[in-house]
Amino acid sequence: MIRKYRLGDPIETESVVCPMPVTEGLPEGLLYVSEGCFKKVLTENTRVYGLGETVRGINKRGWKYISNCTDDPVHTETKHSLYAAQNFILVWDADDAVGYYFDTPCKVEFDVGYERYDELVVRLETPDAYVYEITPDLAENESKASEADTPCRRVVRQFRHIIGRSYIPPRWAFGYGQSRWGYKSREDIENVIKGYKEADIPLDSVYLDIDYMDAFKDFTINEKTYPDFPGFVKEVKDKNIHLVPIIDAGVKIEKGYEVYEEGIEQDHFCKKEDGTPFVAAVWPGRVHFPDLLKKETREWFGEKYSFLLDKGIDGFWNDMNEPAIFYSEDGLKEAFKKIRSFEGQNLDIGTFFQFTNVVETINNNPNDYASFYHEYMGKRFRHDKLHNLYGYMMTRAAGEAFEKLSPDKRILMFSRSSYIGMHRYGGVWTGDNDSWWSHILLNIQQLPALNMCGFLYCGADTGGFSANTTEDLMLRWLTVSIFTPLFRNHSALGTRDQELYRFPHKDWMRGMVRLRYALIPYLYSEFMKAALNEDMYIQPLSFAYPEDDRACCTEDQLLVGESIMIAPVYTQNAKGRYVYLPEDMKMLRFEGDVLKEEKVLEKGDHYIDVSLKEVVVFLRKGHALPLAKPANTTAELKNDLTYICFDADPGSYDLYTDDGITPVK
Ligand code: MIG
């Protein structure tokens, strides 16, 4: 059952697609303390889930999370905000599950037992919002119950129903992708493809980071480094490989640059209070931000993707759309003025840090976000009042354009920043993680939360973006990423090269990627069923075994689709790990795509050895797992499947298939 409440005068976000009457009063399960502040008592057993892409565990208790889309590349436990604002929270006690969705683009603070362990406090920056309260009981006209439903899963499914169907990518987007910030030319890309070919490692896509553009200008190509781009796209496509370029939010200010000129002429850029276009800076130096909140601007910007679609491109990633700001023109002036004022001084304890602070706070500065305006639904809004919608609207611009520009073909799209609602237009990647062991765990823990919020197509930079990776880290990370819909190896400029073919143990890595390809019929089928049934693709154990307290406390094992559980090793130099089985399961030990061992294990704790070249999967009782013969691209995968079963017939598995490319109606 879902009830919708209105607080004050909310800004419409169009994240909810089901029209619903407003119930008078306030949500029953929350205590309204004061203007925009809610409280709920948490018992010792209450678990709190949701919030999508954030730091820390699956159970969010014991920290404070702030929805405020931020380009912060250091994802440590100390942080409160990452790139996303996904305000869905699920509070679950022994026999009581309730979900809340706070639909407001303003900052929202979720104090989940931070001040007091036994209290959830939600503070809205401004007391204007729609609040949805979702309980597990189903009204007749609400989404159909599934046999596997448990209280948490029901709440999530109902929530997912009102926010609309999750984005569905083309099937090739389940293949392996190689990316790196630093590929400079057509030749660099050709070498990557050659490297994979020679090492016989499957590959479906190569990503083009900012260097494919001419001077970092959106919708341009550097003709010197990428001569005959359409010919290149075709040459690569003939090998069944897709090139996926990046698009940034900022439009370079440059006389004669078409996107800039048109944007000025047709009034598409965000303005300052005085009506002049707001000047910020990102990669190309000075830029304007397209006012993507405005419908006409979304149409205009979305149409621009045709520049690349027309050249044969069929996938994109949207970056820097929090939007990230290196500095604003006004902010920079101020900073120089301040810095000059320190000149000649004896910088001591009091002044030295003030001095360094001037530069440290210049990027993503709150003053800048409060100094430009949008036109949204016919009204003027200061950016900071609806900051969290910007990335959503950028991806929506693309998604809506694709429906017109590519009506017969799905286009790959994922974004860095997001708000619920964006899940209908694209997936997300989790941004600039590090090559740290703790970030494998973070990756594991973000996945179910993203699924709850509708972001089914998601994944992390495999191997880690910043910092230098190592062979063992990459191998272990692969044992997570081969199960995530988006499976991409990406790294930052200046870090150690991490294409799989460069590693001495590339044979082991090849084996893992081959296993991924063998799993694609299953993974795709489970993904599609989750999308079409408004369900979870990756679940925490508590969603399936709510009665089992041990399972509910398990934060480093996941259910992937209906048939399997994974328990990746994520600590360095471990030779295995303890795995908790919430029921009897069949352990499947793979070395590459070769099944080495099958063994039924009883419910309970087991220490499982897992060497660096192995992947261990647990098959649930009464379930079957289809496997294909691996191929070097998804296009070459055949549908002759073999099945591994545990007390089930192969025929019991409900395999979803389609052509993988026609948009699903
Ligand atoms: O501030 O385009 O998260 O994936 O490689 C860096 C360069 C800008 C941030 C993205 C990252 C990408 C990088 N971008």
XYZ file of C-alpha atoms and ligand atoms in Angstrom:
679
model
C 0.000 0.000 0.000
C 1.343 3.409 -0.902
C 0.259 6.716 0.471
C 1.387 10.026 -0.884
C 1.646 13.040 1.404
C 2.382 16.623 0.585
C 4.515 18.888 2.673
C 4.472 22.597 1.876
C 4.888 23.454 -1.752
C 7.024 20.757 -3.363
C 8.976 21.114 -6.595
C 7.753 18.487 -9.061
C 10.547 16.136 -10.077
C 8.649 13.711 -12.302
C 10.449 10.860 -10.597
C 7.100 9.206 -9.806
C 5.113 8.256 -12.876
C 1.923 6.847 -11.330
C -0.670 9.501 -10.644
C -1.829 9.194 -7.060
C -4.179 11.135 -4.819
C -2.630 13.025 -1.934
C -3.581 11.759 1.521
C -4.265 14.471 4.057
C -2.011 14.687 7.058
C 1.400 13.172 7.611
C 2.916 9.695 7.219
C 1.709 7.395 9.969
C 4.975 5.699 10.717
C 7.024 8.842 11.196
C 7.025 11.452 13.887
C 6.942 14.972 12.459
C 9.190 16.880 14.811
C 9.370 20.283 13.237
C 9.558 21.971 9.834
C 10.830 19.309 7.439
C 12.193 17.066 10.183
C 10.964 13.512 10.752
C 11.929 10.942 13.330
C 11.484 7.247 13.791
C 12.540 5.073 16.683
C 14.804 2.194 15.789
C 14.859 -0.897 17.948
C 17.919 -3.040 18.333
C 16.732 -5.209 15.484
C 15.725 -2.529 13.027
C 17.634 -2.604 9.777
C 17.656 0.332 7.447
C 18.266 -0.141 3.748
C 18.249 1.915 0.603
C 19.715 5.332 -0.250
C 21.325 3.939 -3.401
C 24.871 4.966 -4.135
C 26.390 5.932 -0.796
C 29.358 4.990 1.391
C 29.315 2.206 4.012
C 27.258 -0.947 4.415
C 24.055 -2.475 3.104
C 22.439 -1.778 6.477
C 22.824 1.985 6.647
C 22.664 2.262 10.449
C 25.351 4.208 12.245
C 26.056 7.035 9.833
C 24.720 10.229 8.327
C 24.048 10.406 4.596
C 23.340 13.668 2.815
C 21.685 13.720 -0.572
C 23.714 16.372 -2.312
C 25.187 15.274 -5.618
C 28.915 15.892 -5.297
C 31.943 15.264 -7.458
C 34.093 13.866 -4.673
C 36.613 11.310 -5.912
C 37.653 10.089 -2.472
C 35.084 7.567 -1.317
C 36.086 6.985 2.276
C 33.865 6.109 5.227
C 34.178 9.680 6.434
C 32.114 11.096 3.586
C 28.427 11.952 3.681
C 27.675 12.595 0.006
C 28.688 10.984 -3.258
C 27.436 11.689 -6.793
C 23.847 10.562 -6.322
C 20.671 11.599 -4.515
C 18.447 8.570 -4.130
C 16.060 9.336 -1.291
C 14.408 5.977 -0.851
C 14.844 4.355 2.539
C 13.497 1.060 3.835
C 13.047 0.480 7.533
C 12.615 -3.109 8.547
C 11.917 -4.646 11.908
C 11.086 -8.275 12.620
C 7.559 -8.126 11.301
C 7.252 -4.656 9.986
C 8.715 -3.216 6.786
C 8.050 0.295 5.624
C 9.557 2.342 2.839
C 9.786 6.105 2.513
C 10.545 8.116 -0.521
C 11.298 11.785 0.045
C 10.745 13.357 -3.305
C 12.462 16.700 -3.139
C 15.464 18.036 -5.008
C 16.746 19.910 -1.981
C 19.402 18.545 0.349
C 18.128 15.752 2.547
C 19.990 14.531 5.590
C 19.402 10.950 6.655
C 20.741 10.540 10.152
C 20.449 6.790 10.506
C 21.478 6.312 14.094
C 24.293 8.832 13.817
C 23.413 11.158 16.684
C 21.574 8.428 18.565
C 21.865 4.789 17.673
C 18.156 4.253 18.213
C 16.820 7.050 16.062
C 16.334 7.730 12.410
C 16.098 11.437 11.705
C 15.360 12.800 8.263
C 15.906 16.514 7.767
C 14.799 18.245 4.609
C 16.661 21.448 3.893
C 13.369 23.071 2.956
C 10.064 21.708 4.228
C 8.588 21.141 0.782
C 8.345 17.580 -0.468
C 6.161 14.703 -1.444
C 6.615 11.892 1.012
C 5.549 8.398 0.013
C 4.917 5.798 2.670
C 5.001 2.239 1.404
C 3.899 -0.807 3.383
C 4.089 -4.434 2.240
C 0.351 -5.054 2.030
C -0.880 -4.899 -1.528
C -4.002 -3.157 -2.669
C -5.739 -5.008 -5.471
C -4.733 -2.688 -8.236
C -1.111 -2.578 -7.125
C 1.742 -4.521 -8.700
C 1.261 -8.261 -8.595
C 2.760 -10.220 -5.765
C 5.393 -12.780 -6.578
C 5.832 -16.091 -4.825
C 9.265 -15.085 -3.684
C 8.006 -11.907 -2.046
C 9.141 -11.088 1.444
C 8.215 -7.864 3.264
C 11.268 -5.903 2.076
C 11.003 -7.141 -1.452
C 7.340 -6.242 -1.588
C 7.967 -2.740 -0.412
C 10.697 -2.297 -2.987
C 8.553 -3.733 -5.756
C 5.724 -1.368 -4.973
C 8.079 1.562 -4.878
C 9.586 0.523 -8.169
C 6.136 0.323 -9.661
C 5.400 3.982 -8.995
C 8.739 5.246 -10.326
C 8.430 3.390 -13.622
C 10.396 0.756 -15.406
C 14.172 0.698 -15.130
C 16.326 1.468 -18.122
C 17.080 -1.489 -20.374
C 20.399 -1.419 -22.238
C 21.263 -3.382 -25.367
C 22.436 -6.905 -24.645
C 25.953 -6.162 -25.879
C 26.268 -3.832 -22.875
C 26.506 -6.999 -20.755
C 29.797 -7.773 -22.483
C 33.128 -6.695 -21.073
C 34.267 -3.125 -21.638
C 37.716 -1.570 -21.480
C 38.158 2.056 -20.607
C 40.926 4.358 -19.501
C 41.313 8.058 -19.165
C 44.347 8.673 -21.346
C 43.646 6.870 -24.617
C 44.655 9.614 -27.000
C 44.081 8.398 -30.500
C 42.590 5.942 -32.896
C 45.866 4.080 -32.692
C 45.648 3.778 -28.906
C 42.178 2.262 -29.229
C 43.301 -0.081 -31.987
C 46.120 -1.264 -29.759
C 43.716 -2.004 -26.937
C 41.544 -4.062 -29.259
C 44.621 -5.818 -30.589
C 45.848 -6.484 -27.076
C 42.593 -8.212 -26.172
C 42.469 -10.098 -29.450
C 46.018 -11.393 -29.056
C 45.425 -12.403 -25.476
C 42.165 -14.037 -26.589
C 40.186 -12.211 -23.897
C 36.536 -11.423 -24.758
C 35.679 -7.771 -25.325
C 32.513 -5.955 -26.438
C 33.299 -2.306 -25.961
C 36.034 0.278 -25.653
C 35.275 3.604 -24.007
C 36.375 6.973 -25.306
C 37.206 9.343 -22.473
C 37.510 13.123 -22.920
C 40.502 12.969 -25.261
C 38.485 11.955 -28.323
C 36.979 15.438 -28.386
C 38.435 18.514 -29.939
C 39.587 20.634 -26.967
C 37.047 18.888 -24.690
C 34.117 20.296 -26.620
C 30.976 18.151 -26.450
C 29.817 16.741 -29.772
C 33.099 17.274 -31.574
C 35.838 14.880 -32.616
C 39.542 15.549 -32.744
C 40.100 14.930 -36.433
C 43.870 14.813 -36.047
C 43.928 11.980 -33.549
C 40.750 10.301 -34.832
C 40.846 10.678 -38.623
C 37.799 9.305 -40.453
C 35.855 8.665 -37.280
C 32.815 7.020 -38.971
C 35.167 4.693 -40.844
C 36.852 3.861 -37.560
C 33.553 3.155 -35.801
C 32.622 0.832 -38.646
C 35.974 -0.915 -38.704
C 35.608 -1.634 -35.004
C 31.925 -2.592 -35.317
C 32.873 -5.154 -37.934
C 34.738 -6.871 -35.108
C 31.540 -6.671 -33.007
C 33.086 -4.039 -30.770
C 31.306 -0.853 -29.749
C 32.957 2.488 -29.028
C 31.364 4.373 -26.145
C 32.206 8.098 -25.942
C 31.864 10.301 -22.866
C 29.731 13.462 -22.812
C 30.404 16.197 -20.243
C 27.896 18.642 -18.845
C 29.787 21.895 -19.520
C 29.750 23.511 -22.970
C 32.958 25.300 -23.873
C 32.729 29.022 -24.481
C 34.330 29.523 -27.859
C 33.380 31.734 -30.756
C 32.430 29.651 -33.772
C 31.779 26.442 -31.808
C 28.343 25.473 -32.969
C 26.952 24.152 -29.685
C 28.058 27.308 -27.893
C 26.789 29.665 -30.586
C 23.427 27.949 -30.810
C 23.100 27.765 -27.058
C 23.575 31.521 -26.788
C 21.307 32.307 -29.716
C 18.512 30.065 -28.559
C 18.899 30.913 -24.881
C 19.822 27.485 -23.554
C 22.366 28.326 -20.860
C 21.954 28.838 -17.129
C 22.059 32.464 -16.099
C 23.211 34.519 -13.166
C 20.913 36.808 -11.234
C 21.682 39.664 -13.649
C 20.582 37.610 -16.658
C 24.044 37.028 -18.143
C 25.117 33.411 -18.715
C 26.853 31.829 -15.750
C 30.532 31.126 -16.394
C 32.072 28.086 -14.723
C 35.128 26.096 -15.684
C 35.702 22.416 -16.214
C 37.968 20.560 -18.658
C 37.798 22.966 -21.559
C 38.355 25.954 -19.261
C 35.402 28.339 -19.278
C 32.018 26.777 -19.951
C 28.309 27.462 -19.744
C 25.929 24.882 -18.346
C 22.984 24.016 -20.563
C 19.788 24.594 -18.606
C 18.735 20.952 -18.805
C 15.840 21.593 -16.446
C 14.156 23.446 -19.281
C 12.248 21.185 -21.655
C 13.329 23.010 -24.808
C 16.953 22.826 -23.735
C 16.665 19.114 -23.030
C 15.309 18.621 -26.522
C 18.064 20.723 -28.007
C 20.869 19.035 -26.052
C 19.437 15.547 -26.584
C 19.295 16.105 -30.305
C 23.049 16.835 -30.229
C 23.792 13.176 -29.504
C 22.853 12.557 -33.135
C 26.256 13.989 -34.053
C 27.730 10.723 -32.763
C 24.771 8.422 -33.429
C 25.014 9.386 -37.088
C 28.600 8.199 -37.068
C 27.597 4.749 -35.900
C 27.974 5.260 -32.144
C 25.413 3.380 -30.019
C 26.489 4.012 -26.440
C 27.426 6.947 -24.182
C 28.392 7.819 -20.628
C 27.411 11.172 -19.138
C 30.029 12.669 -16.825
C 30.585 15.729 -14.633
C 26.842 16.225 -14.326
C 26.493 17.021 -10.622
C 27.474 19.416 -12.234
C 31.133 19.476 -11.218
C 32.645 22.962 -11.131
C 36.420 23.528 -11.011
C 35.829 27.200 -10.403
C 33.449 29.922 -11.442
C 34.675 33.097 -13.050
C 33.476 35.121 -10.083
C 34.848 32.645 -7.552
C 38.254 32.743 -9.185
C 38.391 36.533 -9.075
C 37.604 36.433 -5.359
C 40.223 33.764 -4.760
C 42.981 35.732 -6.494
C 42.044 38.776 -4.492
C 42.243 36.845 -1.232
C 45.498 35.159 -2.136
C 47.095 38.489 -2.939
C 46.105 39.734 0.472
C 48.414 37.131 2.021
C 51.424 38.301 0.058
C 54.365 39.391 2.194
C 52.765 38.170 5.427
C 54.408 35.804 7.833
C 51.930 32.925 7.350
C 51.510 31.321 10.765
C 49.121 28.832 12.255
C 46.244 31.257 11.922
C 46.846 32.382 8.369
C 48.640 29.520 6.626
C 45.565 27.314 6.533
C 43.350 30.210 5.534
C 45.741 30.683 2.672
C 45.700 27.041 1.448
C 41.972 26.950 2.028
C 41.398 29.588 -0.616
C 42.459 27.159 -3.324
C 41.155 24.028 -1.627
C 37.593 25.309 -1.543
C 37.500 26.756 -5.009
C 35.996 23.700 -6.694
C 32.420 22.556 -6.141
C 31.937 25.605 -3.935
C 28.435 26.080 -2.463
C 28.549 29.795 -3.316
C 28.803 28.931 -6.973
C 25.835 26.585 -6.821
C 23.851 29.447 -5.324
C 24.763 31.882 -8.058
C 22.983 30.623 -11.142
C 19.423 29.951 -12.170
C 17.229 27.545 -14.085
C 13.952 27.857 -15.826
C 11.932 24.861 -14.752
C 8.296 24.263 -15.567
C 7.883 27.900 -16.390
C 9.388 29.232 -13.177
C 12.808 30.505 -12.225
C 14.770 28.511 -9.608
C 18.146 29.128 -8.079
C 20.341 26.162 -8.878
C 20.956 25.062 -5.298
C 17.194 24.655 -4.780
C 17.111 21.814 -7.279
C 20.762 20.899 -7.596
C 20.105 17.165 -7.290
C 18.105 17.062 -10.513
C 20.822 18.193 -12.887
C 22.437 14.839 -13.724
C 19.005 13.246 -13.948
C 17.875 15.849 -16.462
C 21.036 15.524 -18.540
C 20.505 11.802 -18.897
C 16.805 12.313 -19.455
C 17.639 14.690 -22.304
C 19.644 11.909 -23.934
C 17.143 9.164 -23.166
C 14.185 11.086 -24.544
C 16.160 11.989 -27.637
C 17.119 8.350 -28.243
C 13.445 7.399 -28.374
C 13.133 9.683 -31.377
C 16.583 9.356 -32.913
C 16.877 5.612 -32.511
C 13.377 4.172 -32.226
C 14.403 0.666 -33.301
C 17.645 0.260 -31.438
C 18.479 0.464 -27.740
C 21.334 2.815 -26.905
C 23.710 2.258 -24.007
C 23.586 5.121 -21.541
C 24.876 5.540 -18.032
C 25.583 8.541 -15.907
C 27.680 9.591 -12.957
C 25.205 11.792 -11.127
C 21.642 10.617 -10.579
C 18.318 11.163 -8.859
C 15.488 8.639 -8.748
C 13.608 9.026 -12.023
C 16.814 8.946 -13.985
C 16.724 5.161 -13.663
C 14.203 5.176 -16.527
C 16.700 6.732 -18.934
C 20.041 5.214 -18.057
C 22.161 3.304 -15.610
C 24.978 4.565 -13.396
C 28.553 3.778 -12.703
C 29.744 4.487 -9.200
C 32.337 7.091 -10.135
C 35.938 7.558 -9.133
C 36.709 4.736 -6.751
C 40.266 3.704 -5.871
C 42.308 0.575 -6.391
C 41.721 -0.287 -2.754
C 40.577 -3.563 -1.259
C 37.970 -1.726 0.763
C 36.425 -0.554 -2.474
C 35.677 -4.079 -3.595
C 33.537 -4.356 -0.490
C 32.010 -0.933 -1.119
C 31.164 -2.099 -4.627
C 29.420 -5.190 -3.216
C 27.476 -3.118 -0.730
C 26.329 -0.436 -3.153
C 24.782 -2.894 -5.588
C 21.651 -3.958 -3.686
C 20.935 -0.381 -2.608
C 21.136 0.810 -6.204
C 18.759 -1.975 -7.220
C 16.222 -0.878 -4.603
C 16.226 2.589 -6.124
C 15.645 1.303 -9.652
C 19.216 1.523 -10.907
C 19.576 -2.011 -12.190
C 22.145 -1.269 -14.860
C 25.152 -0.395 -12.732
C 28.727 -1.306 -11.952
C 31.981 0.071 -10.586
C 35.312 0.848 -12.228
C 36.765 -2.648 -12.076
C 40.324 -2.723 -10.783
C 39.830 0.737 -9.308
C 39.981 4.161 -10.957
C 42.494 6.146 -8.886
C 45.675 4.686 -7.362
C 47.685 1.815 -8.808
C 46.089 -1.560 -9.104
C 47.815 -4.907 -8.552
C 47.270 -8.305 -10.115
C 45.667 -9.845 -7.060
C 43.343 -6.875 -6.588
C 42.225 -7.063 -10.208
C 41.620 -10.802 -9.975
C 39.492 -10.519 -6.874
C 37.619 -7.520 -8.229
C 36.764 -9.496 -11.337
C 35.010 -12.071 -9.164
C 32.490 -9.344 -8.277
C 32.283 -7.514 -11.586
C 31.576 -10.570 -13.698
C 28.140 -10.511 -12.032
C 27.336 -6.804 -12.432
C 25.335 -5.709 -15.483
C 27.874 -2.999 -16.294
C 31.255 -4.753 -16.419
C 33.914 -2.186 -17.208
C 37.595 -1.839 -16.409
C 38.382 1.870 -16.056
C 41.323 3.784 -14.636
C 42.589 7.310 -14.203
C 45.202 9.187 -16.142
C 48.628 8.632 -14.628
C 47.839 5.391 -12.840
C 49.377 2.072 -13.723
C 48.022 0.498 -16.904
C 45.393 -2.099 -16.104
C 44.130 -3.581 -19.358
C 43.844 -7.279 -18.592
C 46.212 -8.371 -21.342
C 49.070 -6.499 -19.673
C 49.144 -8.684 -16.575
C 51.479 -11.686 -16.223
C 48.481 -13.751 -15.083
C 46.283 -12.700 -17.935
C 45.338 -16.371 -18.444
C 43.505 -16.357 -15.139
C 41.815 -13.092 -16.035
C 40.820 -14.457 -19.410
C 39.224 -17.385 -17.633
C 37.136 -15.066 -15.494
C 35.954 -12.979 -18.407
C 35.110 -16.168 -20.269
C 33.031 -17.266 -17.298
C 31.217 -13.941 -17.506
C 30.356 -14.629 -21.123
C 29.181 -18.137 -20.244
C 26.910 -16.531 -17.641
C 25.464 -13.858 -19.922
C 22.294 -15.779 -20.904
C 21.522 -16.152 -17.192
C 22.568 -12.639 -16.165
C 20.680 -11.020 -19.010
C 17.612 -13.129 -18.366
C 17.618 -12.268 -14.653
C 18.239 -8.607 -15.381
C 15.363 -8.448 -17.841
C 12.973 -10.217 -15.514
C 13.914 -7.812 -12.741
C 13.376 -4.822 -15.017
C 10.075 -6.052 -16.427
C 8.689 -7.199 -13.051
C 9.902 -4.128 -11.145
C 12.059 -6.389 -9.047
C 15.607 -6.747 -7.748
C 18.411 -8.179 -9.863
C 20.891 -8.161 -6.984
C 19.465 -8.658 -3.488
C 20.878 -8.724 -0.003
C 20.341 -12.080 1.717
C 17.785 -10.548 4.059
C 15.387 -10.075 1.156
C 15.200 -13.816 0.600
C 15.793 -15.163 4.100
C 14.111 -12.617 6.373
C 13.675 -15.139 9.151
C 17.355 -15.988 9.372
C 19.120 -13.465 11.545
C 22.579 -14.587 10.453
C 21.622 -14.124 6.805
C 20.214 -10.710 7.595
C 23.480 -9.617 9.182
C 25.522 -10.804 6.228
C 26.831 -7.816 4.352
C 29.377 -9.356 1.995
C 27.372 -11.950 0.119
C 24.723 -11.243 -2.495
C 21.990 -13.013 -4.388
C 22.375 -12.523 -8.109
C 19.081 -13.337 -9.765
C 16.961 -16.213 -8.501
C 19.481 -19.037 -8.745
C 22.810 -18.030 -7.265
C 24.577 -16.465 -4.337
C 28.072 -14.994 -4.506
C 30.544 -14.525 -1.656
C 33.579 -12.782 -3.135
C 36.976 -12.670 -1.425
C 37.839 -9.019 -0.888
C 40.744 -9.075 1.554
C 44.316 -9.082 0.356
C 46.356 -12.254 0.731
C 43.373 -14.265 1.898
C 43.286 -17.763 0.467
C 39.591 -18.119 1.022
C 36.889 -16.960 3.386
C 34.022 -17.966 5.605
C 30.736 -18.147 3.767
C 27.376 -18.367 5.479
C 24.845 -20.564 3.717
C 21.271 -19.682 4.699
C 20.115 -23.017 3.286
C 21.740 -26.049 1.688
C 23.455 -24.940 -1.458
C 25.571 -26.475 -4.156
C 29.033 -24.963 -4.304
C 30.323 -24.544 -7.850
C 34.046 -24.005 -8.150
C 35.116 -22.565 -11.483
C 38.582 -22.127 -12.831
C 37.856 -19.790 -15.668
C 34.752 -21.114 -17.355
C 35.635 -24.676 -16.446
C 33.624 -26.197 -13.627
C 36.178 -27.947 -11.397
C 34.064 -29.006 -8.493
C 30.404 -29.301 -7.510
C 29.556 -30.065 -3.939
C 26.402 -29.827 -1.890
C 27.051 -28.016 1.381
C 24.753 -27.846 4.330
C 23.189 -24.707 5.708
C 25.627 -22.976 8.059
C 29.197 -21.659 8.085
C 31.852 -23.005 5.791
C 35.415 -21.965 5.201
C 35.847 -22.016 1.437
C 39.272 -21.972 -0.170
C 39.346 -19.728 -3.196
C 42.640 -19.370 -5.030
C 43.343 -16.289 -7.103
C 42.359 -17.992 -10.313
C 39.042 -19.363 -9.065
C 35.474 -18.141 -8.880
C 33.123 -19.846 -6.460
C 29.361 -19.610 -6.935
C 26.613 -21.058 -4.742
C 23.579 -22.537 -6.446
C 20.330 -22.375 -4.480
C 18.303 -25.466 -3.830
C 15.553 -26.077 -6.347
C 17.282 -23.902 -8.906
C 19.149 -24.266 -12.161
C 21.909 -22.205 -13.714
C 22.197 -22.038 -17.500
C 25.642 -21.628 -19.021
C 26.626 -20.848 -22.584
C 29.808 -21.740 -24.352
C 31.944 -18.603 -23.994
C 32.650 -16.471 -27.042
C 34.840 -13.472 -27.690
C 31.909 -11.071 -28.081
C 28.253 -11.195 -27.063
C 27.308 -11.205 -30.753
C 29.003 -14.565 -31.114
C 27.357 -16.178 -28.082
C 25.129 -19.088 -29.046
C 22.022 -20.107 -27.199
C 22.914 -23.785 -26.783
C 23.001 -23.915 -23.043
C 24.004 -26.473 -20.500
C 22.415 -26.407 -17.069
C 23.848 -27.000 -13.644
C 21.074 -27.993 -11.295
C 20.481 -28.513 -7.609
C 17.294 -30.465 -6.997
C 15.749 -28.970 -10.102
C 15.284 -29.731 -13.783
C 16.860 -27.592 -16.447
C 13.339 -27.018 -17.682
C 12.418 -25.338 -14.405
C 14.546 -22.337 -15.302
C 12.532 -19.586 -16.902
C 14.941 -18.216 -19.503
C 14.122 -14.791 -20.878
C 15.500 -14.086 -24.333
C 14.978 -11.443 -26.976
C 17.061 -9.989 -29.800
C 18.858 -7.777 -27.301
C 18.522 -4.667 -29.387
C 14.870 -3.809 -30.142
C 13.503 -1.460 -27.491
C 11.158 -3.314 -25.151
C 7.634 -1.924 -25.295
O 37.317 14.802 -13.061
O 36.907 12.334 -18.039
O 34.474 10.002 -13.139
O 35.547 8.298 -15.065
O 37.761 9.225 -16.508
C 37.670 13.778 -13.923
C 37.889 12.090 -17.109
C 36.683 13.704 -15.050
C 35.662 11.826 -14.077
C 35.061 10.491 -14.323
C 36.119 9.548 -14.819
C 36.729 10.084 -16.090
C 37.307 11.486 -15.824
N 36.260 12.367 -15.291
